[in-house]
mmCIF file of C-alpha atoms in Angstrom:
data_model
loop_
_atom_site.group_PDB
_atom_site.id
_atom_site.type_symbol
_atom_site.label_atom_id
_atom_site.label_comp_id
_atom_site.label_asym_id
_atom_site.label_seq_id
_atom_site.Cartn_x
_atom_site.Cartn_y
_atom_site.Cartn_z
ATOM 1 C CA MET A 1 94.269 24.586 81.895
ATOM 2 C CA ASN A 2 97.425 26.733 81.770
ATOM 3 C CA ALA A 3 97.848 30.336 82.854
ATOM 4 C CA GLN A 4 97.570 31.659 79.307
ATOM 5 C CA SER A 5 94.207 29.915 78.707
ATOM 6 C CA LEU A 6 92.924 31.338 82.009
ATOM 7 C CA ALA A 7 94.091 34.849 81.058
ATOM 8 C CA ILE A 8 92.453 34.572 77.623
ATOM 9 C CA GLY A 9 89.218 33.295 79.209
ATOM 10 C CA CYS A 10 89.107 36.178 81.723
ATOM 11 C CA CYS A 11 89.788 38.790 79.034
ATOM 12 C CA VAL A 12 87.102 37.354 76.734
ATOM 13 C CA LEU A 13 84.664 37.413 79.645
ATOM 14 C CA LEU A 14 85.549 41.064 80.330
ATOM 15 C CA LEU A 15 85.001 41.923 76.657
ATOM 16 C CA ALA A 16 81.627 40.126 76.685
ATOM 17 C CA ALA A 17 80.589 41.967 79.863
ATOM 18 C CA VAL A 18 81.560 45.326 78.334
ATOM 19 C CA LEU A 19 79.640 44.607 75.119
ATOM 20 C CA GLU A 20 76.569 43.497 77.095
ATOM 21 C CA LEU A 21 76.657 46.699 79.217
ATOM 22 C CA ILE A 22 76.880 48.773 76.032
ATOM 23 C CA ARG A 23 73.986 46.828 74.479
ATOM 24 C CA ARG A 24 71.809 47.483 77.547
ATOM 25 C CA ARG A 25 72.843 51.161 77.527
ATOM 26 C CA ARG A 26 74.185 50.844 81.063
ATOM 27 C CA LEU A 27 77.623 52.133 79.989
ATOM 28 C CA SER A 28 77.748 55.559 78.369
ATOM 29 C CA GLU A 29 79.534 55.945 75.029
ATOM 30 C CA GLU A 30 82.302 58.006 76.633
ATOM 31 C CA TYR A 31 83.428 55.005 78.708
ATOM 32 C CA ALA A 32 82.283 52.291 76.297
ATOM 33 C CA VAL A 33 85.126 53.153 73.883
ATOM 34 C CA VAL A 34 87.758 53.059 76.647
ATOM 35 C CA TRP A 35 86.574 49.744 78.094
ATOM 36 C CA THR A 36 86.098 48.075 74.695
ATOM 37 C CA CYS A 37 89.629 49.059 73.672
ATOM 38 C CA THR A 38 90.958 47.834 77.027
ATOM 39 C CA ALA A 39 89.195 44.469 76.747
ATOM 40 C CA VAL A 40 90.331 43.959 73.126
ATOM 41 C CA ALA A 41 93.913 44.932 74.034
ATOM 42 C CA LEU A 42 93.928 42.478 76.937
ATOM 43 C CA VAL A 43 92.654 39.643 74.721
ATOM 44 C CA ALA A 44 95.299 40.482 72.093
ATOM 45 C CA LEU A 45 98.095 40.598 74.669
ATOM 46 C CA SER A 46 96.961 37.269 76.171
ATOM 47 C CA LEU A 47 97.158 35.661 72.720
ATOM 48 C CA ALA A 48 100.490 37.254 71.793
ATOM 49 C CA ARG A 49 102.595 35.705 74.551
ATOM 50 C CA PRO A 50 105.857 35.404 72.494
ATOM 51 C CA GLN A 51 105.692 39.089 71.501
ATOM 52 C CA VAL A 52 104.982 40.134 75.108
ATOM 53 C CA ASP A 53 107.966 38.086 76.274
ATOM 54 C CA ARG A 54 110.212 39.758 73.665
ATOM 55 C CA VAL A 55 109.157 43.281 74.714
ATOM 56 C CA ALA A 56 109.561 42.320 78.386
ATOM 57 C CA ILE A 57 113.125 41.110 77.851
ATOM 58 C CA THR A 58 113.945 44.287 75.893
ATOM 59 C CA LEU A 59 112.770 46.291 78.934
ATOM 60 C CA GLY A 60 114.825 44.129 81.289
ATOM 61 C CA ILE A 61 111.827 42.219 82.666
ATOM 62 C CA HIS A 62 112.625 38.520 82.770
ATOM 63 C CA TYR A 63 109.094 37.179 83.200
ATOM 64 C CA GLY A 64 106.603 38.269 80.501
ATOM 65 C CA PRO A 65 103.395 38.342 82.566
ATOM 66 C CA THR A 66 105.061 40.832 84.951
ATOM 67 C CA LEU A 67 104.985 43.350 82.096
ATOM 68 C CA LEU A 68 101.262 42.707 81.664
ATOM 69 C CA LEU A 69 100.700 43.250 85.379
ATOM 70 C CA LEU A 70 102.723 46.464 85.252
ATOM 71 C CA MET A 71 100.639 47.756 82.336
ATOM 72 C CA LEU A 72 97.466 46.757 84.142
ATOM 73 C CA GLY A 73 98.612 48.618 87.265
ATOM 74 C CA PHE A 74 99.239 51.809 85.249
ATOM 75 C CA PHE A 75 95.852 51.468 83.570
ATOM 76 C CA VAL A 76 94.002 50.983 86.868
ATOM 77 C CA ALA A 77 95.773 54.012 88.396
ATOM 78 C CA ALA A 78 94.950 56.150 85.335
ATOM 79 C CA ALA A 79 91.328 54.956 85.348
ATOM 80 C CA GLY A 80 91.073 55.694 89.110
ATOM 81 C CA LEU A 81 92.397 59.223 88.608
ATOM 82 C CA HIS A 82 90.025 59.789 85.712
ATOM 83 C CA PHE A 83 87.007 58.666 87.741
ATOM 84 C CA SER A 84 88.072 60.855 90.678
ATOM 85 C CA LEU A 85 88.059 63.793 88.265
ATOM 86 C CA VAL A 86 84.613 62.831 86.989
ATOM 87 C CA VAL A 87 83.256 62.477 90.544
ATOM 88 C CA SER A 88 84.781 65.838 91.587
ATOM 89 C CA ARG A 89 83.251 67.571 88.573
ATOM 90 C CA GLN A 90 79.875 65.968 89.142
ATOM 91 C CA ARG A 91 79.965 66.918 92.834
ATOM 92 C CA ARG A 92 80.511 70.577 91.894
ATOM 93 C CA GLN A 93 77.682 70.358 89.349
ATOM 94 C CA ILE A 94 75.315 68.732 91.837
ATOM 95 C CA GLU A 95 76.106 71.328 94.519
ATOM 96 C CA ARG A 96 75.487 74.108 92.019
ATOM 97 C CA LEU A 97 72.150 72.536 91.014
ATOM 98 C CA ILE A 98 71.110 72.178 94.681
ATOM 99 C CA GLU A 99 71.956 75.855 95.252
ATOM 100 C CA ASP A 100 70.126 76.988 92.107
ATOM 101 C CA LEU A 101 67.062 74.927 92.947
ATOM 102 C CA ALA A 102 66.896 76.283 96.508
ATOM 103 C CA LEU A 103 67.226 79.898 95.356
ATOM 104 C CA LEU A 104 64.612 79.402 92.630
ATOM 105 C CA GLU A 105 62.270 77.740 95.120
ATOM 106 C CA MET A 106 62.603 80.719 97.426
ATOM 107 C CA ARG A 107 61.975 83.151 94.552
ATOM 108 C CA LEU A 108 58.867 81.169 93.561
ATOM 109 C CA ARG A 109 57.602 81.261 97.150
ATOM 110 C CA GLU A 110 58.072 85.041 97.236
ATOM 111 C CA ILE A 111 56.209 85.481 93.927
ATOM 112 C CA GLU A 112 53.365 83.242 95.085
ATOM 113 C CA ASP A 113 53.119 85.152 98.369
ATOM 114 C CA SER A 114 53.029 88.490 96.542
ATOM 115 C CA MET A 115 50.274 87.228 94.205
ATOM 116 C CA ALA A 116 48.110 85.718 96.949
ATOM 117 C CA PRO A 117 44.960 87.770 97.623
ATOM 118 C CA PRO A 118 44.769 89.532 101.014
ATOM 119 C CA ALA A 119 43.261 87.421 103.802
ATOM 120 C CA TYR A 120 39.915 89.337 103.880
ATOM 121 C CA GLN A 121 39.403 88.718 100.106
ATOM 122 C CA ALA A 122 40.144 85.041 100.484
ATOM 123 C CA ARG A 123 37.530 84.845 103.274
ATOM 124 C CA SER A 124 34.842 86.719 101.300
ATOM 125 C CA ARG A 125 35.268 84.384 98.284
ATOM 126 C CA ARG A 126 34.558 81.304 100.353
ATOM 127 C CA MET B 1 74.096 100.322 104.206
ATOM 128 C CA LYS B 2 72.048 97.127 103.764
ATOM 129 C CA VAL B 3 73.060 94.389 106.197
ATOM 130 C CA LEU B 4 71.983 90.760 105.813
ATOM 131 C CA VAL B 5 72.420 88.257 108.629
ATOM 132 C CA ALA B 6 72.913 84.775 107.153
ATOM 133 C CA VAL B 7 72.435 81.795 109.458
ATOM 134 C CA PRO B 8 73.559 78.471 107.957
ATOM 135 C CA ALA B 9 71.768 75.677 109.801
ATOM 136 C CA TYR B 10 72.133 71.917 109.737
ATOM 137 C CA ASN B 11 69.919 70.021 112.176
ATOM 138 C CA GLU B 12 69.621 72.958 114.563
ATOM 139 C CA ALA B 13 65.861 72.892 115.175
ATOM 140 C CA ALA B 14 66.475 72.874 118.947
ATOM 141 C CA SER B 15 68.348 76.179 119.038
ATOM 142 C CA LEU B 16 67.163 78.017 115.912
ATOM 143 C CA PRO B 17 63.968 79.604 117.358
ATOM 144 C CA LEU B 18 65.975 81.044 120.284
ATOM 145 C CA VAL B 19 68.703 82.331 117.963
ATOM 146 C CA VAL B 20 66.166 84.050 115.685
ATOM 147 C CA ARG B 21 64.317 85.576 118.660
ATOM 148 C CA GLU B 22 67.608 86.929 120.057
ATOM 149 C CA LEU B 23 68.520 88.339 116.657
ATOM 150 C CA GLN B 24 65.186 90.111 116.288
ATOM 151 C CA GLN B 25 65.561 91.618 119.762
ATOM 152 C CA ALA B 26 69.161 92.727 119.185
ATOM 153 C CA GLY B 27 68.596 94.315 115.728
ATOM 154 C CA GLY B 28 71.475 95.983 113.881
ATOM 155 C CA PHE B 29 70.613 94.453 110.515
ATOM 156 C CA ASP B 30 68.072 94.861 107.705
ATOM 157 C CA GLU B 31 67.398 91.335 106.558
ATOM 158 C CA LEU B 32 67.645 87.802 107.945
ATOM 159 C CA LEU B 33 68.177 84.639 105.919
ATOM 160 C CA VAL B 34 68.436 81.131 107.340
ATOM 161 C CA VAL B 35 70.082 78.657 104.954
ATOM 162 C CA ASP B 36 68.757 75.213 105.849
ATOM 163 C CA ASP B 37 71.560 72.920 104.678
ATOM 164 C CA GLY B 38 69.471 69.804 104.023
ATOM 165 C CA SER B 39 68.479 69.276 107.676
ATOM 166 C CA THR B 40 66.699 66.071 108.610
ATOM 167 C CA ASP B 41 65.403 67.144 112.043
ATOM 168 C CA GLY B 42 62.391 69.170 110.911
ATOM 169 C CA THR B 43 64.245 72.497 110.578
ATOM 170 C CA ARG B 44 62.522 73.180 107.252
ATOM 171 C CA VAL B 45 59.018 72.714 108.699
ATOM 172 C CA LEU B 46 59.963 74.843 111.696
ATOM 173 C CA LEU B 47 61.196 77.667 109.449
ATOM 174 C CA GLN B 48 57.951 77.575 107.461
ATOM 175 C CA ARG B 49 55.802 77.467 110.600
ATOM 176 C CA LEU B 50 57.585 80.422 112.213
ATOM 177 C CA ALA B 51 57.622 82.322 108.868
ATOM 178 C CA ILE B 52 61.391 82.874 109.096
ATOM 179 C CA PRO B 53 62.936 83.922 105.746
ATOM 180 C CA HIS B 54 64.857 80.898 104.543
ATOM 181 C CA VAL B 55 66.389 78.971 101.677
ATOM 182 C CA SER B 56 66.139 75.190 101.988
ATOM 183 C CA LEU B 57 68.748 73.058 100.228
ATOM 184 C CA GLY B 58 67.585 69.661 99.007
ATOM 185 C CA SER B 59 70.690 67.894 100.370
ATOM 186 C CA ASN B 60 73.434 68.641 102.854
ATOM 187 C CA ILE B 61 76.297 70.293 100.942
ATOM 188 C CA GLY B 62 78.281 71.677 103.876
ATOM 189 C CA ILE B 63 78.875 75.067 105.435
ATOM 190 C CA ALA B 64 80.876 76.421 102.471
ATOM 191 C CA GLY B 65 78.040 75.650 100.035
ATOM 192 C CA ALA B 66 75.404 77.002 102.412
ATOM 193 C CA MET B 67 77.301 80.271 102.731
ATOM 194 C CA ARG B 68 77.770 80.457 98.969
ATOM 195 C CA VAL B 69 73.974 80.397 98.663
ATOM 196 C CA ALA B 70 73.778 83.279 101.146
ATOM 197 C CA PHE B 71 76.390 85.257 99.166
ATOM 198 C CA ARG B 72 74.550 84.629 95.893
ATOM 199 C CA TYR B 73 71.302 85.755 97.524
ATOM 200 C CA ALA B 74 73.045 88.881 98.860
ATOM 201 C CA ALA B 75 74.647 89.718 95.513
ATOM 202 C CA ALA B 76 71.295 89.425 93.745
ATOM 203 C CA ARG B 77 69.632 91.790 96.262
ATOM 204 C CA ASP B 78 72.299 94.472 96.392
ATOM 205 C CA VAL B 79 73.270 93.744 99.988
ATOM 206 C CA ASP B 80 76.288 95.704 101.311
ATOM 207 C CA VAL B 81 77.292 93.483 104.237
ATOM 208 C CA VAL B 82 76.659 89.804 104.990
ATOM 209 C CA VAL B 83 77.092 88.752 108.611
ATOM 210 C CA ARG B 84 77.449 85.007 109.166
ATOM 211 C CA MET B 85 76.049 83.768 112.455
ATOM 212 C CA ASP B 86 75.940 80.150 113.570
ATOM 213 C CA ALA B 87 72.567 78.574 114.322
ATOM 214 C CA ASP B 88 73.676 76.926 117.569
ATOM 215 C CA GLY B 89 73.513 80.149 119.593
ATOM 216 C CA GLN B 90 77.258 80.368 120.277
ATOM 217 C CA HIS B 91 77.455 83.814 118.677
ATOM 218 C CA ASP B 92 76.045 86.823 120.488
ATOM 219 C CA PRO B 93 73.813 88.986 118.215
ATOM 220 C CA GLY B 94 74.836 91.962 120.352
ATOM 221 C CA ASP B 95 78.243 91.866 118.587
ATOM 222 C CA ILE B 96 76.803 92.385 115.077
ATOM 223 C CA ARG B 97 77.194 96.174 115.177
ATOM 224 C CA ALA B 98 80.863 95.854 116.204
ATOM 225 C CA LEU B 99 81.442 93.449 113.290
ATOM 226 C CA VAL B 100 79.788 95.692 110.712
ATOM 227 C CA ASP B 101 81.377 98.935 111.925
ATOM 228 C CA PRO B 102 84.876 98.599 110.303
ATOM 229 C CA ILE B 103 83.215 97.828 106.938
ATOM 230 C CA ARG B 104 80.864 100.780 107.386
ATOM 231 C CA ARG B 105 83.888 103.013 108.048
ATOM 232 C CA GLY B 106 85.626 101.625 104.955
ATOM 233 C CA VAL B 107 88.660 100.267 106.811
ATOM 234 C CA ALA B 108 88.026 96.556 106.197
ATOM 235 C CA ASP B 109 86.512 94.172 103.639
ATOM 236 C CA VAL B 110 86.030 91.335 106.121
ATOM 237 C CA VAL B 111 85.703 91.529 109.904
ATOM 238 C CA ARG B 112 86.165 88.411 112.015
ATOM 239 C CA GLY B 113 84.877 88.000 115.541
ATOM 240 C CA SER B 114 87.504 86.544 117.874
ATOM 241 C CA ARG B 115 86.588 84.955 121.198
ATOM 242 C CA TYR B 116 90.198 85.340 122.344
ATOM 243 C CA ARG B 117 90.035 89.128 122.091
ATOM 244 C CA SER B 118 86.975 89.150 124.336
ATOM 245 C CA ALA B 119 87.399 89.373 128.106
ATOM 246 C CA ASP B 120 84.905 86.611 128.853
ATOM 247 C CA GLY B 121 82.899 83.825 127.258
ATOM 248 C CA TYR B 122 83.442 80.251 126.062
ATOM 249 C CA ARG B 123 86.972 79.188 125.109
ATOM 250 C CA ALA B 124 88.334 75.967 123.653
ATOM 251 C CA VAL B 125 90.523 73.878 125.936
ATOM 252 C CA GLY B 126 93.009 70.994 125.672
ATOM 253 C CA VAL B 127 93.939 69.584 122.273
ATOM 254 C CA ARG B 128 91.420 71.769 120.465
ATOM 255 C CA ARG B 129 92.983 74.926 121.945
ATOM 256 C CA ALA B 130 96.499 73.738 121.144
ATOM 257 C CA LEU B 131 95.501 73.106 117.502
ATOM 258 C CA GLN B 132 93.869 76.526 117.331
ATOM 259 C CA ARG B 133 97.009 78.194 118.686
ATOM 260 C CA GLY B 134 99.112 76.388 116.083
ATOM 261 C CA ALA B 135 96.761 77.329 113.242
ATOM 262 C CA ALA B 136 96.583 80.939 114.498
ATOM 263 C CA TRP B 137 100.386 81.209 114.535
ATOM 264 C CA LEU B 138 100.668 79.733 111.029
ATOM 265 C CA LEU B 139 97.901 81.891 109.542
ATOM 266 C CA SER B 140 99.322 85.031 111.168
ATOM 267 C CA ARG B 141 102.682 84.328 109.487
ATOM 268 C CA LEU B 142 101.101 83.521 106.111
ATOM 269 C CA THR B 143 98.750 86.510 106.008
ATOM 270 C CA GLY B 144 100.873 89.080 107.847
ATOM 271 C CA THR B 145 97.945 89.924 110.145
ATOM 272 C CA ASP B 146 97.300 89.112 113.774
ATOM 273 C CA VAL B 147 95.021 86.050 113.741
ATOM 274 C CA THR B 148 93.890 84.888 117.193
ATOM 275 C CA ASP B 149 90.801 82.782 116.402
ATOM 276 C CA PRO B 150 91.405 80.848 113.154
ATOM 277 C CA THR B 151 88.176 78.813 113.293
ATOM 278 C CA SER B 152 85.783 81.659 114.046
ATOM 279 C CA GLY B 153 82.773 81.647 111.762
ATOM 280 C CA PHE B 154 81.319 84.869 113.169
ATOM 281 C CA CYS B 155 82.244 87.234 110.347
ATOM 282 C CA ALA B 156 81.014 90.231 108.410
ATOM 283 C CA TYR B 157 81.713 90.374 104.680
ATOM 284 C CA GLY B 158 81.671 93.578 102.628
ATOM 285 C CA ARG B 159 80.826 93.924 98.943
ATOM 286 C CA ARG B 160 84.224 92.881 97.567
ATOM 287 C CA ALA B 161 84.234 89.759 99.693
ATOM 288 C CA ILE B 162 80.645 88.945 98.684
ATOM 289 C CA ALA B 163 81.577 89.241 94.988
ATOM 290 C CA LEU B 164 84.585 86.952 95.481
ATOM 291 C CA LEU B 165 82.838 84.297 97.570
ATOM 292 C CA THR B 166 79.791 84.113 95.305
ATOM 293 C CA THR B 167 81.884 82.202 92.816
ATOM 294 C CA HIS B 168 84.852 80.870 94.760
ATOM 295 C CA THR B 169 84.583 77.668 96.746
ATOM 296 C CA PRO B 170 86.739 76.998 99.779
ATOM 297 C CA SER B 171 87.097 73.465 101.170
ATOM 298 C CA PRO B 172 84.190 71.875 103.110
ATOM 299 C CA TYR B 173 85.654 73.273 106.368
ATOM 300 C CA PRO B 174 86.246 76.808 105.195
ATOM 301 C CA GLU B 175 87.320 79.154 108.004
ATOM 302 C CA PRO B 176 91.162 78.923 107.963
ATOM 303 C CA GLU B 177 91.297 78.507 104.174
ATOM 304 C CA LEU B 178 89.025 81.518 103.794
ATOM 305 C CA LEU B 179 91.625 83.719 105.483
ATOM 306 C CA LEU B 180 94.203 82.702 102.880
ATOM 307 C CA ILE B 181 91.756 83.239 100.005
ATOM 308 C CA LEU B 182 90.962 86.738 101.258
ATOM 309 C CA HIS B 183 94.642 87.545 101.768
ATOM 310 C CA ARG B 184 95.512 86.263 98.306
ATOM 311 C CA HIS B 185 92.886 88.534 96.762
ATOM 312 C CA ARG B 186 94.206 91.471 98.809
ATOM 313 C CA LEU B 187 91.034 91.943 100.804
ATOM 314 C CA ARG B 188 91.536 93.708 104.108
ATOM 315 C CA THR B 189 90.693 91.515 107.084
ATOM 316 C CA VAL B 190 90.520 92.662 110.704
ATOM 317 C CA GLU B 191 89.569 90.946 113.951
ATOM 318 C CA VAL B 192 87.349 92.386 116.653
ATOM 319 C CA ALA B 193 86.368 90.998 120.047
ATOM 320 C CA ALA B 194 83.266 88.787 120.007
ATOM 321 C CA ARG B 195 81.889 86.806 122.901
ATOM 322 C CA MET B 196 81.427 83.082 122.319
ATOM 323 C CA ARG B 197 78.814 81.211 124.356
ATOM 324 C CA GLU B 198 77.892 77.598 124.972
ATOM 325 C CA ARG B 199 75.410 76.086 122.508
ATOM 326 C CA LEU B 200 71.779 76.998 123.170
ATOM 327 C CA GLY B 201 70.642 73.506 122.179
ATOM 328 C CA GLY B 202 71.300 70.432 120.042
ATOM 329 C CA ARG B 203 74.665 68.753 119.391
ATOM 330 C CA SER B 204 77.623 69.658 117.195
ATOM 331 C CA SER B 205 77.836 67.732 113.921
ATOM 332 C CA LEU B 206 81.658 67.805 114.278
ATOM 333 C CA GLY B 207 82.734 64.845 116.443
ATOM 334 C CA LEU B 208 86.342 63.797 117.045
ATOM 335 C CA ALA B 209 86.616 61.841 113.769
ATOM 336 C CA ARG B 210 85.124 64.629 111.665
ATOM 337 C CA SER B 211 87.194 67.252 113.502
ATOM 338 C CA SER B 212 90.363 65.313 112.680
ATOM 339 C CA LEU B 213 89.283 64.943 109.051
ATOM 340 C CA ALA B 214 88.473 68.653 108.952
ATOM 341 C CA LEU B 215 91.958 69.497 110.232
ATOM 342 C CA VAL B 216 93.703 67.335 107.631
ATOM 343 C CA THR B 217 91.470 68.608 104.786
ATOM 344 C CA THR B 218 91.971 72.212 105.833
ATOM 345 C CA LEU B 219 95.759 71.924 106.158
ATOM 346 C CA PHE B 220 95.929 70.242 102.762
ATOM 347 C CA SER B 221 93.741 72.931 101.161
ATOM 348 C CA CYS B 222 95.862 75.674 102.743
ATOM 349 C CA ALA B 223 99.060 74.039 101.451
ATOM 350 C CA LEU B 224 97.612 73.872 97.924
ATOM 351 C CA MET B 225 96.426 77.473 97.968
ATOM 352 C CA PRO B 226 99.489 79.048 96.259
ATOM 353 C CA LEU B 227 99.177 76.567 93.376
ATOM 354 C CA ARG B 228 95.551 77.386 92.608
ATOM 355 C CA PRO B 229 94.454 79.962 90.053
ATOM 356 C CA GLN B 230 92.951 83.137 91.471
ATOM 357 C CA ALA B 231 89.148 83.239 91.489
ATOM 358 C CA MET B 232 88.850 86.937 90.791
ATOM 359 C CA PRO B 233 90.832 88.564 87.985
ATOM 360 C CA GLU B 234 93.147 91.429 88.952
ATOM 361 C CA ALA B 235 90.970 93.931 87.084
ATOM 362 C CA ASP B 236 87.939 93.174 89.253
ATOM 363 C CA ARG B 237 89.664 93.998 92.505
#
């Protein structure tokens, strides 16, 4: 097995994993598109070795797979930044929800207390 | 003038009853609100049992979030001044009147209690003190005011500050960053003497590792401050 076959095998596996996660609804549509495109692009690039080599030489990179690694590095960094943004946004949303819930809970407690019958009435009903 | 004392509490069940009793004896305020920041030591049950007015957060979101809840509560109830007091008993309720007074007289929007302006009481020592001196020097230069206690949480906030901090979120360790936020929004901040005491009970949640992280986070947040958009539009100030 040569390096190209291994790369193709890994990319096909990634594509299969992405499709399976989409099928099981474990991956939301927002990310499904990104990961499907990524997996397809990686499979295509693994198959198109001569074209990758040509582009690499044009850019002054003498070994084709280095270009692939470089592209992968950029993609991982961009994906990491994107997920940090998502996590930051979700953290703010969760904090806001926790605050809202606590304030609503307190308001509910106050309303319930104001509606509760006085202690002597509660005793006489028993 | 309606004054609310807000006490953010995280795992302070050991000291909270004493703090509340001291507050009730000292007076100088109209309303008390304990913000239980997702405590896991039975603080919530204690607050219910002692019938202390409280808001209980479902998870721990940090002091900045807990205070935001207090500011939102205050804004909804037409409160004029919010006084933040820690739940560990380090702040003396006898100083509340001195904190509220400059706001009452209309000469300040925020009043900060400084242990280093007080003749006696607990003071930081060693590395902690050196870091505080450095932060105080830096914040004094950046804000053009005389800051002596940059990490003091014993503060009184007037209406303009309440409106600002209801929506704006400082970093998880808010005190030094808060000074810059207030300065940036042209709110008048003054310091008064406030005695700091030893904790009445329990342990601090800020160990050496978290203190170091807090310092780095705070410095980073302060450095980013000029790049951030303003929370309150010019017209609202």
